[in-house]
PDB file of C-alpha atoms in Angstrom:
ATOM      1  CA  MET A  18      -5.419  -2.069  84.716  1.00 91.00           C
ATOM      2  CA  VAL A  19      -8.314  -1.748  82.268  1.00 95.00           C
ATOM      3  CA  VAL A  20      -9.082  -3.830  79.178  1.00 96.00           C
ATOM      4  CA  LEU A  21     -12.251  -3.180  77.061  1.00 96.00           C
ATOM      5  CA  GLU A  22     -13.023  -5.367  74.155  1.00 96.00           C
ATOM      6  CA  ASP A  23     -15.770  -4.558  71.654  1.00 95.00           C
ATOM      7  CA  VAL A  24     -17.780  -2.891  74.388  1.00 96.00           C
ATOM      8  CA  GLY A  25     -21.269  -1.620  73.688  1.00 95.00           C
ATOM      9  CA  VAL A  26     -23.912   0.012  75.836  1.00 94.00           C
ATOM     10  CA  ARG A  27     -27.480   0.527  74.697  1.00 92.00           C
ATOM     11  CA  ARG A  28     -30.424   2.057  76.477  1.00 84.00           C
ATOM     12  CA  PHE A  29     -32.942  -0.768  76.943  1.00 77.00           C
ATOM     13  CA  THR A  30     -36.045   1.546  76.850  1.00 76.00           C
ATOM     14  CA  THR A  31     -35.248   3.185  73.559  1.00 78.00           C
ATOM     15  CA  GLY A  32     -32.475   1.112  71.952  1.00 77.00           C
ATOM     16  CA  GLN A  33     -30.284   4.212  71.830  1.00 87.00           C
ATOM     17  CA  VAL A  34     -26.633   3.339  71.276  1.00 90.00           C
ATOM     18  CA  ILE A  35     -24.485   5.046  73.920  1.00 93.00           C
ATOM     19  CA  LEU A  36     -21.214   3.253  73.334  1.00 96.00           C
ATOM     20  CA  ASP A  37     -20.293   1.052  70.408  1.00 95.00           C
ATOM     21  CA  GLY A  38     -17.297  -1.101  69.682  1.00 95.00           C
ATOM     22  CA  ILE A  39     -15.034   0.306  72.364  1.00 96.00           C
ATOM     23  CA  GLU A  40     -11.535  -1.117  72.384  1.00 96.00           C
ATOM     24  CA  TRP A  41      -9.224   0.277  75.019  1.00 97.00           C
ATOM     25  CA  THR A  42      -6.308  -0.881  77.198  1.00 97.00           C
ATOM     26  CA  VAL A  43      -4.855   1.200  80.099  1.00 97.00           C
ATOM     27  CA  GLY A  44      -1.660   0.233  81.674  1.00 95.00           C
ATOM     28  CA  SER A  45      -0.358   0.711  85.208  1.00 94.00           C
ATOM     29  CA  GLY A  46       0.973   4.193  86.081  1.00 95.00           C
ATOM     30  CA  GLU A  47      -0.559   5.729  82.975  1.00 97.00           C
ATOM     31  CA  HIS A  48      -2.502   8.996  83.190  1.00 97.00           C
ATOM     32  CA  TRP A  49      -5.300   9.250  80.654  1.00 97.00           C
ATOM     33  CA  ALA A  50      -7.473  12.224  79.518  1.00 97.00           C
ATOM     34  CA  LEU A  51     -10.893  11.330  78.315  1.00 97.00           C
ATOM     35  CA  LEU A  52     -12.370  13.939  76.004  1.00 96.00           C
ATOM     36  CA  GLY A  53     -15.196  14.333  73.548  1.00 95.00           C
ATOM     37  CA  PRO A  54     -18.276  16.441  72.733  1.00 94.00           C
ATOM     38  CA  ASN A  55     -21.297  16.389  75.097  1.00 92.00           C
ATOM     39  CA  GLY A  56     -23.239  13.187  74.669  1.00 89.00           C
ATOM     40  CA  ALA A  57     -20.201  11.286  73.372  1.00 93.00           C
ATOM     41  CA  GLY A  58     -20.454   8.718  76.184  1.00 93.00           C
ATOM     42  CA  LYS A  59     -17.653   9.848  78.513  1.00 94.00           C
ATOM     43  CA  THR A  60     -19.637   9.458  81.728  1.00 90.00           C
ATOM     44  CA  THR A  61     -21.063   6.070  80.688  1.00 93.00           C
ATOM     45  CA  LEU A  62     -17.513   4.840  79.929  1.00 95.00           C
ATOM     46  CA  LEU A  63     -16.320   6.034  83.338  1.00 94.00           C
ATOM     47  CA  ARG A  64     -19.196   4.266  85.033  1.00 93.00           C
ATOM     48  CA  LEU A  65     -18.162   1.023  83.400  1.00 95.00           C
ATOM     49  CA  LEU A  66     -14.572   1.468  84.638  1.00 95.00           C
ATOM     50  CA  GLY A  67     -15.877   2.192  88.104  1.00 92.00           C
ATOM     51  CA  ALA A  68     -17.949  -1.081  88.111  1.00 91.00           C
ATOM     52  CA  MET A  69     -21.075   1.014  88.518  1.00 90.00           C
ATOM     53  CA  MET A  70     -22.735  -0.652  85.482  1.00 91.00           C
ATOM     54  CA  HIS A  71     -22.280  -3.505  83.061  1.00 93.00           C
ATOM     55  CA  PRO A  72     -21.924  -3.372  79.313  1.00 94.00           C
ATOM     56  CA  THR A  73     -24.640  -4.500  76.947  1.00 94.00           C
ATOM     57  CA  SER A  74     -22.135  -6.329  74.847  1.00 94.00           C
ATOM     58  CA  GLY A  75     -18.404  -7.058  74.868  1.00 95.00           C
ATOM     59  CA  THR A  76     -16.151  -7.475  77.920  1.00 95.00           C
ATOM     60  CA  VAL A  77     -14.851  -5.060  80.569  1.00 95.00           C
ATOM     61  CA  ALA A  78     -11.951  -6.106  82.803  1.00 95.00           C
ATOM     62  CA  VAL A  79     -10.860  -3.792  85.580  1.00 95.00           C
ATOM     63  CA  LEU A  80      -7.844  -4.508  87.770  1.00 93.00           C
ATOM     64  CA  GLY A  81      -7.770  -8.034  86.350  1.00 91.00           C
ATOM     65  CA  HIS A  82     -11.443  -8.819  87.119  1.00 93.00           C
ATOM     66  CA  ARG A  83     -14.060  -9.176  84.424  1.00 93.00           C
ATOM     67  CA  LEU A  84     -17.364  -7.436  85.128  1.00 91.00           C
ATOM     68  CA  GLY A  85     -20.092 -10.098  85.408  1.00 88.00           C
ATOM     69  CA  ARG A  86     -17.673 -12.544  87.071  1.00 89.00           C
ATOM     70  CA  VAL A  87     -16.727 -10.575  90.156  1.00 89.00           C
ATOM     71  CA  ASP A  88     -18.429  -9.114  93.171  1.00 89.00           C
ATOM     72  CA  VAL A  89     -18.568  -5.479  92.051  1.00 88.00           C
ATOM     73  CA  ARG A  90     -18.786  -4.336  95.686  1.00 86.00           C
ATOM     74  CA  GLU A  91     -15.391  -5.756  96.439  1.00 87.00           C
ATOM     75  CA  LEU A  92     -14.001  -4.453  93.175  1.00 90.00           C
ATOM     76  CA  ARG A  93     -15.219  -0.917  93.805  1.00 88.00           C
ATOM     77  CA  ALA A  94     -13.222  -0.823  97.081  1.00 85.00           C
ATOM     78  CA  HIS A  95     -10.099  -0.835  94.944  1.00 89.00           C
ATOM     79  CA  ILE A  96     -11.214   1.950  92.605  1.00 93.00           C
ATOM     80  CA  GLY A  97     -11.110   5.599  93.573  1.00 93.00           C
ATOM     81  CA  HIS A  98     -13.951   7.547  91.994  1.00 92.00           C
ATOM     82  CA  VAL A  99     -14.237  11.311  92.296  1.00 92.00           C
ATOM     83  CA  SER A 100     -17.264  13.324  91.187  1.00 87.00           C
ATOM     84  CA  THR A 101     -18.417  16.761  92.000  1.00 79.00           C
ATOM     85  CA  ALA A 102     -21.907  15.238  92.382  1.00 81.00           C
ATOM     86  CA  GLN A 103     -20.642  13.320  95.484  1.00 84.00           C
ATOM     87  CA  ARG A 104     -23.071  13.900  98.364  1.00 88.00           C
ATOM     88  CA  VAL A 105     -21.403  15.262 101.432  1.00 92.00           C
ATOM     89  CA  PRO A 106     -23.079  16.415 104.711  1.00 93.00           C
ATOM     90  CA  GLU A 107     -22.552  20.205 104.927  1.00 93.00           C
ATOM     91  CA  ASP A 108     -21.481  20.132 108.586  1.00 94.00           C
ATOM     92  CA  LEU A 109     -18.712  17.568 108.257  1.00 96.00           C
ATOM     93  CA  PRO A 110     -15.098  18.949 108.624  1.00 97.00           C
ATOM     94  CA  ALA A 111     -12.687  18.054 105.780  1.00 97.00           C
ATOM     95  CA  HIS A 112     -10.814  15.484 107.888  1.00 97.00           C
ATOM     96  CA  THR A 113     -13.971  13.541 108.546  1.00 96.00           C
ATOM     97  CA  VAL A 114     -14.966  13.713 104.848  1.00 96.00           C
ATOM     98  CA  VAL A 115     -11.638  12.080 104.016  1.00 96.00           C
ATOM     99  CA  LEU A 116     -12.092   9.462 106.748  1.00 96.00           C
ATOM    100  CA  THR A 117     -15.392   8.320 105.190  1.00 95.00           C
ATOM    101  CA  GLY A 118     -13.379   7.196 102.211  1.00 93.00           C
ATOM    102  CA  ALA A 119     -12.146   4.287 104.319  1.00 92.00           C
ATOM    103  CA  THR A 120     -15.656   2.947 104.777  1.00 91.00           C
ATOM    104  CA  GLY A 121     -17.152   4.217 101.487  1.00 88.00           C
ATOM    105  CA  THR A 122     -20.029   5.865 103.345  1.00 90.00           C
ATOM    106  CA  VAL A 123     -21.605   9.262 103.397  1.00 90.00           C
ATOM    107  CA  GLN A 124     -21.728   9.467 107.163  1.00 92.00           C
ATOM    108  CA  PRO A 125     -18.793   8.584 109.331  1.00 91.00           C
ATOM    109  CA  LEU A 126     -18.706   5.216 111.034  1.00 93.00           C
ATOM    110  CA  TRP A 127     -16.547   6.146 113.953  1.00 93.00           C
ATOM    111  CA  ARG A 128     -15.920   2.718 115.330  1.00 92.00           C
ATOM    112  CA  LYS A 129     -14.262   1.805 112.075  1.00 93.00           C
ATOM    113  CA  TYR A 130     -11.518   4.397 112.205  1.00 94.00           C
ATOM    114  CA  ASP A 131      -8.439   3.651 114.251  1.00 95.00           C
ATOM    115  CA  ARG A 132      -5.511   5.971 114.922  1.00 95.00           C
ATOM    116  CA  ALA A 133      -3.769   4.851 111.732  1.00 96.00           C
ATOM    117  CA  ALA A 134      -6.786   5.759 109.605  1.00 96.00           C
ATOM    118  CA  ARG A 135      -7.040   9.210 111.229  1.00 96.00           C
ATOM    119  CA  GLU A 136      -3.371   9.842 110.632  1.00 97.00           C
ATOM    120  CA  GLN A 137      -3.698   8.677 107.074  1.00 96.00           C
ATOM    121  CA  ALA A 138      -6.549  11.147 106.450  1.00 97.00           C
ATOM    122  CA  HIS A 139      -4.284  13.993 107.728  1.00 97.00           C
ATOM    123  CA  ALA A 140      -1.420  12.800 105.542  1.00 96.00           C
ATOM    124  CA  LEU A 141      -3.692  12.742 102.480  1.00 96.00           C
ATOM    125  CA  LEU A 142      -4.902  16.225 103.078  1.00 96.00           C
ATOM    126  CA  ALA A 143      -1.293  17.309 103.290  1.00 95.00           C
ATOM    127  CA  GLU A 144      -0.432  15.472 100.096  1.00 94.00           C
ATOM    128  CA  LEU A 145      -3.256  17.265  98.290  1.00 93.00           C
ATOM    129  CA  GLY A 146      -1.982  20.590  99.605  1.00 91.00           C
ATOM    130  CA  CYS A 147      -4.958  21.304 101.946  1.00 92.00           C
ATOM    131  CA  LYS A 148      -3.849  20.185 105.434  1.00 93.00           C
ATOM    132  CA  GLU A 149      -4.988  23.535 106.872  1.00 95.00           C
ATOM    133  CA  LEU A 150      -8.609  22.569 105.965  1.00 95.00           C
ATOM    134  CA  ALA A 151      -8.771  19.631 108.388  1.00 96.00           C
ATOM    135  CA  ASP A 152     -11.282  21.302 110.665  1.00 95.00           C
ATOM    136  CA  ARG A 153     -13.024  23.397 108.151  1.00 96.00           C
ATOM    137  CA  PRO A 154     -16.682  22.507 107.541  1.00 96.00           C
ATOM    138  CA  TRP A 155     -17.520  21.298 104.044  1.00 95.00           C
ATOM    139  CA  ARG A 156     -20.155  24.079 103.645  1.00 94.00           C
ATOM    140  CA  VAL A 157     -17.517  26.768 103.706  1.00 95.00           C
ATOM    141  CA  CYS A 158     -14.980  25.069 101.545  1.00 93.00           C
ATOM    142  CA  SER A 159     -14.512  26.422  98.034  1.00 91.00           C
ATOM    143  CA  GLY A 160     -15.038  24.358  94.876  1.00 90.00           C
ATOM    144  CA  GLY A 161     -11.309  23.833  94.395  1.00 91.00           C
ATOM    145  CA  GLN A 162     -10.852  22.894  98.076  1.00 93.00           C
ATOM    146  CA  ARG A 163     -13.745  20.419  97.765  1.00 93.00           C
ATOM    147  CA  ALA A 164     -12.240  18.775  94.713  1.00 93.00           C
ATOM    148  CA  ARG A 165      -8.951  18.205  96.513  1.00 94.00           C
ATOM    149  CA  ILE A 166     -10.714  16.890  99.623  1.00 95.00           C
ATOM    150  CA  LEU A 167     -12.675  14.429  97.553  1.00 95.00           C
ATOM    151  CA  ILE A 168      -9.485  13.154  95.884  1.00 96.00           C
ATOM    152  CA  ALA A 169      -7.920  12.661  99.332  1.00 96.00           C
ATOM    153  CA  ARG A 170     -11.120  10.793 100.315  1.00 96.00           C
ATOM    154  CA  ALA A 171     -10.919   8.530  97.267  1.00 95.00           C
ATOM    155  CA  LEU A 172      -7.273   7.699  98.087  1.00 96.00           C
ATOM    156  CA  MET A 173      -8.100   6.417 101.571  1.00 95.00           C
ATOM    157  CA  PRO A 174      -8.427   2.783 100.517  1.00 93.00           C
ATOM    158  CA  GLU A 175      -5.138   3.048  98.607  1.00 93.00           C
ATOM    159  CA  PRO A 176      -6.664   2.387  95.184  1.00 94.00           C
ATOM    160  CA  SER A 177      -4.485   1.658  92.152  1.00 93.00           C
ATOM    161  CA  LEU A 178      -7.036   3.161  89.843  1.00 96.00           C
ATOM    162  CA  LEU A 179      -8.419   6.713  90.271  1.00 96.00           C
ATOM    163  CA  LEU A 180     -11.344   7.944  88.164  1.00 96.00           C
ATOM    164  CA  LEU A 181     -11.856  11.694  87.989  1.00 96.00           C
ATOM    165  CA  ASP A 182     -15.229  12.830  86.507  1.00 93.00           C
ATOM    166  CA  GLU A 183     -14.888  16.503  85.497  1.00 91.00           C
ATOM    167  CA  PRO A 184     -13.026  17.450  88.724  1.00 91.00           C
ATOM    168  CA  PHE A 185     -12.484  20.966  87.338  1.00 90.00           C
ATOM    169  CA  ASN A 186     -16.149  21.775  86.947  1.00 87.00           C
ATOM    170  CA  ALA A 187     -16.940  25.448  87.775  1.00 83.00           C
ATOM    171  CA  LEU A 188     -13.462  26.173  89.240  1.00 90.00           C
ATOM    172  CA  ASP A 189     -11.910  29.618  88.947  1.00 91.00           C
ATOM    173  CA  LEU A 190      -8.358  29.995  87.640  1.00 92.00           C
ATOM    174  CA  PRO A 191      -6.495  29.851  91.001  1.00 92.00           C
ATOM    175  CA  SER A 192      -8.473  26.796  92.103  1.00 92.00           C
ATOM    176  CA  ARG A 193      -7.977  25.068  88.771  1.00 93.00           C
ATOM    177  CA  GLU A 194      -4.195  25.673  89.002  1.00 93.00           C
ATOM    178  CA  ASP A 195      -4.150  24.403  92.630  1.00 93.00           C
ATOM    179  CA  LEU A 196      -5.820  21.185  91.486  1.00 93.00           C
ATOM    180  CA  ILE A 197      -3.592  20.696  88.506  1.00 94.00           C
ATOM    181  CA  ASP A 198      -0.574  21.046  90.743  1.00 94.00           C
ATOM    182  CA  ALA A 199      -1.972  18.554  93.175  1.00 93.00           C
ATOM    183  CA  LEU A 200      -2.599  16.032  90.378  1.00 94.00           C
ATOM    184  CA  ARG A 201       0.942  16.562  89.143  1.00 93.00           C
ATOM    185  CA  ARG A 202       2.377  15.882  92.608  1.00 93.00           C
ATOM    186  CA  LEU A 203       0.196  12.759  92.918  1.00 93.00           C
ATOM    187  CA  ALA A 204       1.604  11.364  89.635  1.00 93.00           C
ATOM    188  CA  ALA A 205       5.164  12.054  90.752  1.00 93.00           C
ATOM    189  CA  GLY A 206       4.746  10.650  94.230  1.00 92.00           C
ATOM    190  CA  ARG A 207       2.594   7.597  93.337  1.00 93.00           C
ATOM    191  CA  PRO A 208       4.277   5.898  90.394  1.00 92.00           C
ATOM    192  CA  GLY A 209       1.902   2.966  90.553  1.00 91.00           C
ATOM    193  CA  LEU A 210      -1.282   5.031  90.563  1.00 95.00           C
ATOM    194  CA  THR A 211      -3.271   5.069  87.322  1.00 96.00           C
ATOM    195  CA  THR A 212      -5.649   7.959  86.623  1.00 97.00           C
ATOM    196  CA  ILE A 213      -8.414   8.611  84.068  1.00 97.00           C
ATOM    197  CA  THR A 214      -9.732  12.167  83.921  1.00 96.00           C
ATOM    198  CA  VAL A 215     -12.874  13.337  82.103  1.00 95.00           C
ATOM    199  CA  THR A 216     -12.587  16.967  81.101  1.00 92.00           C
ATOM    200  CA  HIS A 217     -13.907  19.340  78.421  1.00 88.00           C
ATOM    201  CA  HIS A 218     -10.843  21.627  78.367  1.00 91.00           C
ATOM    202  CA  LEU A 219      -7.176  20.845  77.423  1.00 95.00           C
ATOM    203  CA  GLU A 220      -6.121  23.697  79.745  1.00 94.00           C
ATOM    204  CA  GLU A 221      -7.146  21.476  82.683  1.00 94.00           C
ATOM    205  CA  LEU A 222      -4.777  18.700  81.893  1.00 95.00           C
ATOM    206  CA  PRO A 223      -1.628  18.442  84.081  1.00 95.00           C
ATOM    207  CA  PRO A 224       1.661  18.063  82.298  1.00 95.00           C
ATOM    208  CA  THR A 225       1.912  14.490  83.750  1.00 96.00           C
ATOM    209  CA  THR A 226      -0.918  13.392  81.363  1.00 96.00           C
ATOM    210  CA  THR A 227       0.552  10.531  79.387  1.00 97.00           C
ATOM    211  CA  HIS A 228      -2.306   9.316  77.111  1.00 97.00           C
ATOM    212  CA  ALA A 229      -5.620  10.534  75.744  1.00 98.00           C
ATOM    213  CA  LEU A 230      -8.827   8.941  74.353  1.00 98.00           C
ATOM    214  CA  LEU A 231     -11.230  10.932  72.172  1.00 97.00           C
ATOM    215  CA  LEU A 232     -14.852   9.832  71.997  1.00 97.00           C
ATOM    216  CA  ARG A 233     -17.248  10.851  69.341  1.00 95.00           C
ATOM    217  CA  GLU A 234     -20.880   9.669  69.044  1.00 94.00           C
ATOM    218  CA  GLY A 235     -20.112   6.676  71.317  1.00 94.00           C
ATOM    219  CA  ARG A 236     -17.110   5.420  69.389  1.00 96.00           C
ATOM    220  CA  VAL A 237     -13.386   5.790  69.854  1.00 97.00           C
ATOM    221  CA  HIS A 238     -12.303   8.557  67.551  1.00 97.00           C
ATOM    222  CA  ALA A 239      -8.593   8.389  68.526  1.00 97.00           C
ATOM    223  CA  ARG A 240      -6.453   7.013  71.343  1.00 96.00           C
ATOM    224  CA  GLY A 241      -2.765   6.897  72.131  1.00 96.00           C
ATOM    225  CA  THR A 242      -0.049   8.905  73.715  1.00 97.00           C
ATOM    226  CA  ALA A 243      -1.020  12.527  74.639  1.00 96.00           C
ATOM    227  CA  ASP A 244       1.370  13.940  72.011  1.00 94.00           C
ATOM    228  CA  GLU A 245      -0.052  11.746  69.267  1.00 96.00           C
ATOM    229  CA  THR A 246      -3.705  12.330  70.155  1.00 97.00           C
ATOM    230  CA  LEU A 247      -4.063  15.850  71.371  1.00 97.00           C
ATOM    231  CA  THR A 248      -3.434  17.393  68.009  1.00 96.00           C
ATOM    232  CA  SER A 249      -5.197  20.097  66.037  1.00 96.00           C
ATOM    233  CA  ALA A 250      -6.314  17.650  63.338  1.00 96.00           C
ATOM    234  CA  LEU A 251      -7.793  15.053  65.668  1.00 97.00           C
ATOM    235  CA  MET A 252      -9.421  17.563  67.963  1.00 96.00           C
ATOM    236  CA  THR A 253     -10.946  19.250  64.874  1.00 96.00           C
ATOM    237  CA  SER A 254     -12.380  15.992  63.559  1.00 96.00           C
ATOM    238  CA  CYS A 255     -13.570  14.966  67.020  1.00 96.00           C
ATOM    239  CA  PHE A 256     -15.381  18.172  67.899  1.00 94.00           C
ATOM    240  CA  GLY A 257     -16.564  18.960  64.395  1.00 93.00           C
ATOM    241  CA  ARG A 258     -15.091  22.477  64.205  1.00 92.00           C
ATOM    242  CA  PRO A 259     -11.657  23.897  63.518  1.00 94.00           C
ATOM    243  CA  VAL A 260      -9.525  23.629  66.709  1.00 94.00           C
ATOM    244  CA  ALA A 261      -5.940  24.778  67.117  1.00 95.00           C
ATOM    245  CA  VAL A 262      -4.000  22.901  69.825  1.00 96.00           C
ATOM    246  CA  THR A 263      -0.746  24.343  71.235  1.00 95.00           C
ATOM    247  CA  ARG A 264       1.536  23.097  73.994  1.00 94.00           C
ATOM    248  CA  GLN A 265       3.918  25.209  76.078  1.00 93.00           C
ATOM    249  CA  ASP A 266       5.891  24.272  79.255  1.00 90.00           C
ATOM    250  CA  GLY A 267       4.127  20.896  79.185  1.00 91.00           C
ATOM    251  CA  ARG A 268       0.586  22.323  79.264  1.00 94.00           C
ATOM    252  CA  TRP A 269      -1.962  22.183  76.460  1.00 96.00           C
ATOM    253  CA  ALA A 270      -4.295  24.895  75.183  1.00 95.00           C
ATOM    254  CA  ALA A 271      -7.007  24.774  72.556  1.00 94.00           C
ATOM    255  CA  ARG A 272      -8.859  27.601  70.748  1.00 92.00           C
ATOM    256  CA  SER A 273     -11.070  28.058  67.707  1.00 89.00           C
ATOM    257  CA  ALA A 274      -9.091  27.994  64.471  1.00 81.00           C
ATOM    258  CA  GLN A 275     -11.817  29.755  62.515  1.00 72.00           C
ATOM    259  CA  LEU A 276     -10.826  33.119  61.051  1.00 55.00           C
TER     260      LEU A 276
END
């Protein structure tokens, strides 16, 4: 699904190194967590995977297509990208927001949506546990509801790769748990779907998380299966302070290990 070889990204204006020597392979059906301190390069890495930018050096291949040798507009149609910064007109109902995922537009293109597309949008809302929101305007949806609606929107083109950029940002506990449950159901119901989730908190990871990559100062600090990577020792060395990691009932938690 994703292959990065010796990937580097530098800011042309200042020469600042944002990513350096990134080696990473993501397989079909895997569910990755992407973690690291602020400024580690997580968002830049996700932009590369979403074909939103090109590396300064090295090679990036997404869904079998190497960046620089493919029409990125066509490639993006096969990648679902969810960000809380997504612009959505306040008056659109949730069902219409999901429909716009079929055309990749902010405003709906009504002539492009046939009956099958409309039914698919309803089915996706149901799959994400929010079918009752179909007619609710975006402006009155909660943060957790918006996150699930945006995931439904990203799934409209039936992507095989779903990128989630801090989808839990500013969610309260019930909303966080609703979203975690929705992601767990997605993983169980769509075995071919690959997901990569940027988060700051281990508590936000669903139990279906299979792998993790830790970034520190633009370099891969650790990567591998979730059990191998989400450990107290590796989290401590990545974040630069003592961190104690525990796991219970398939869920992770992290706290300061300082006395």
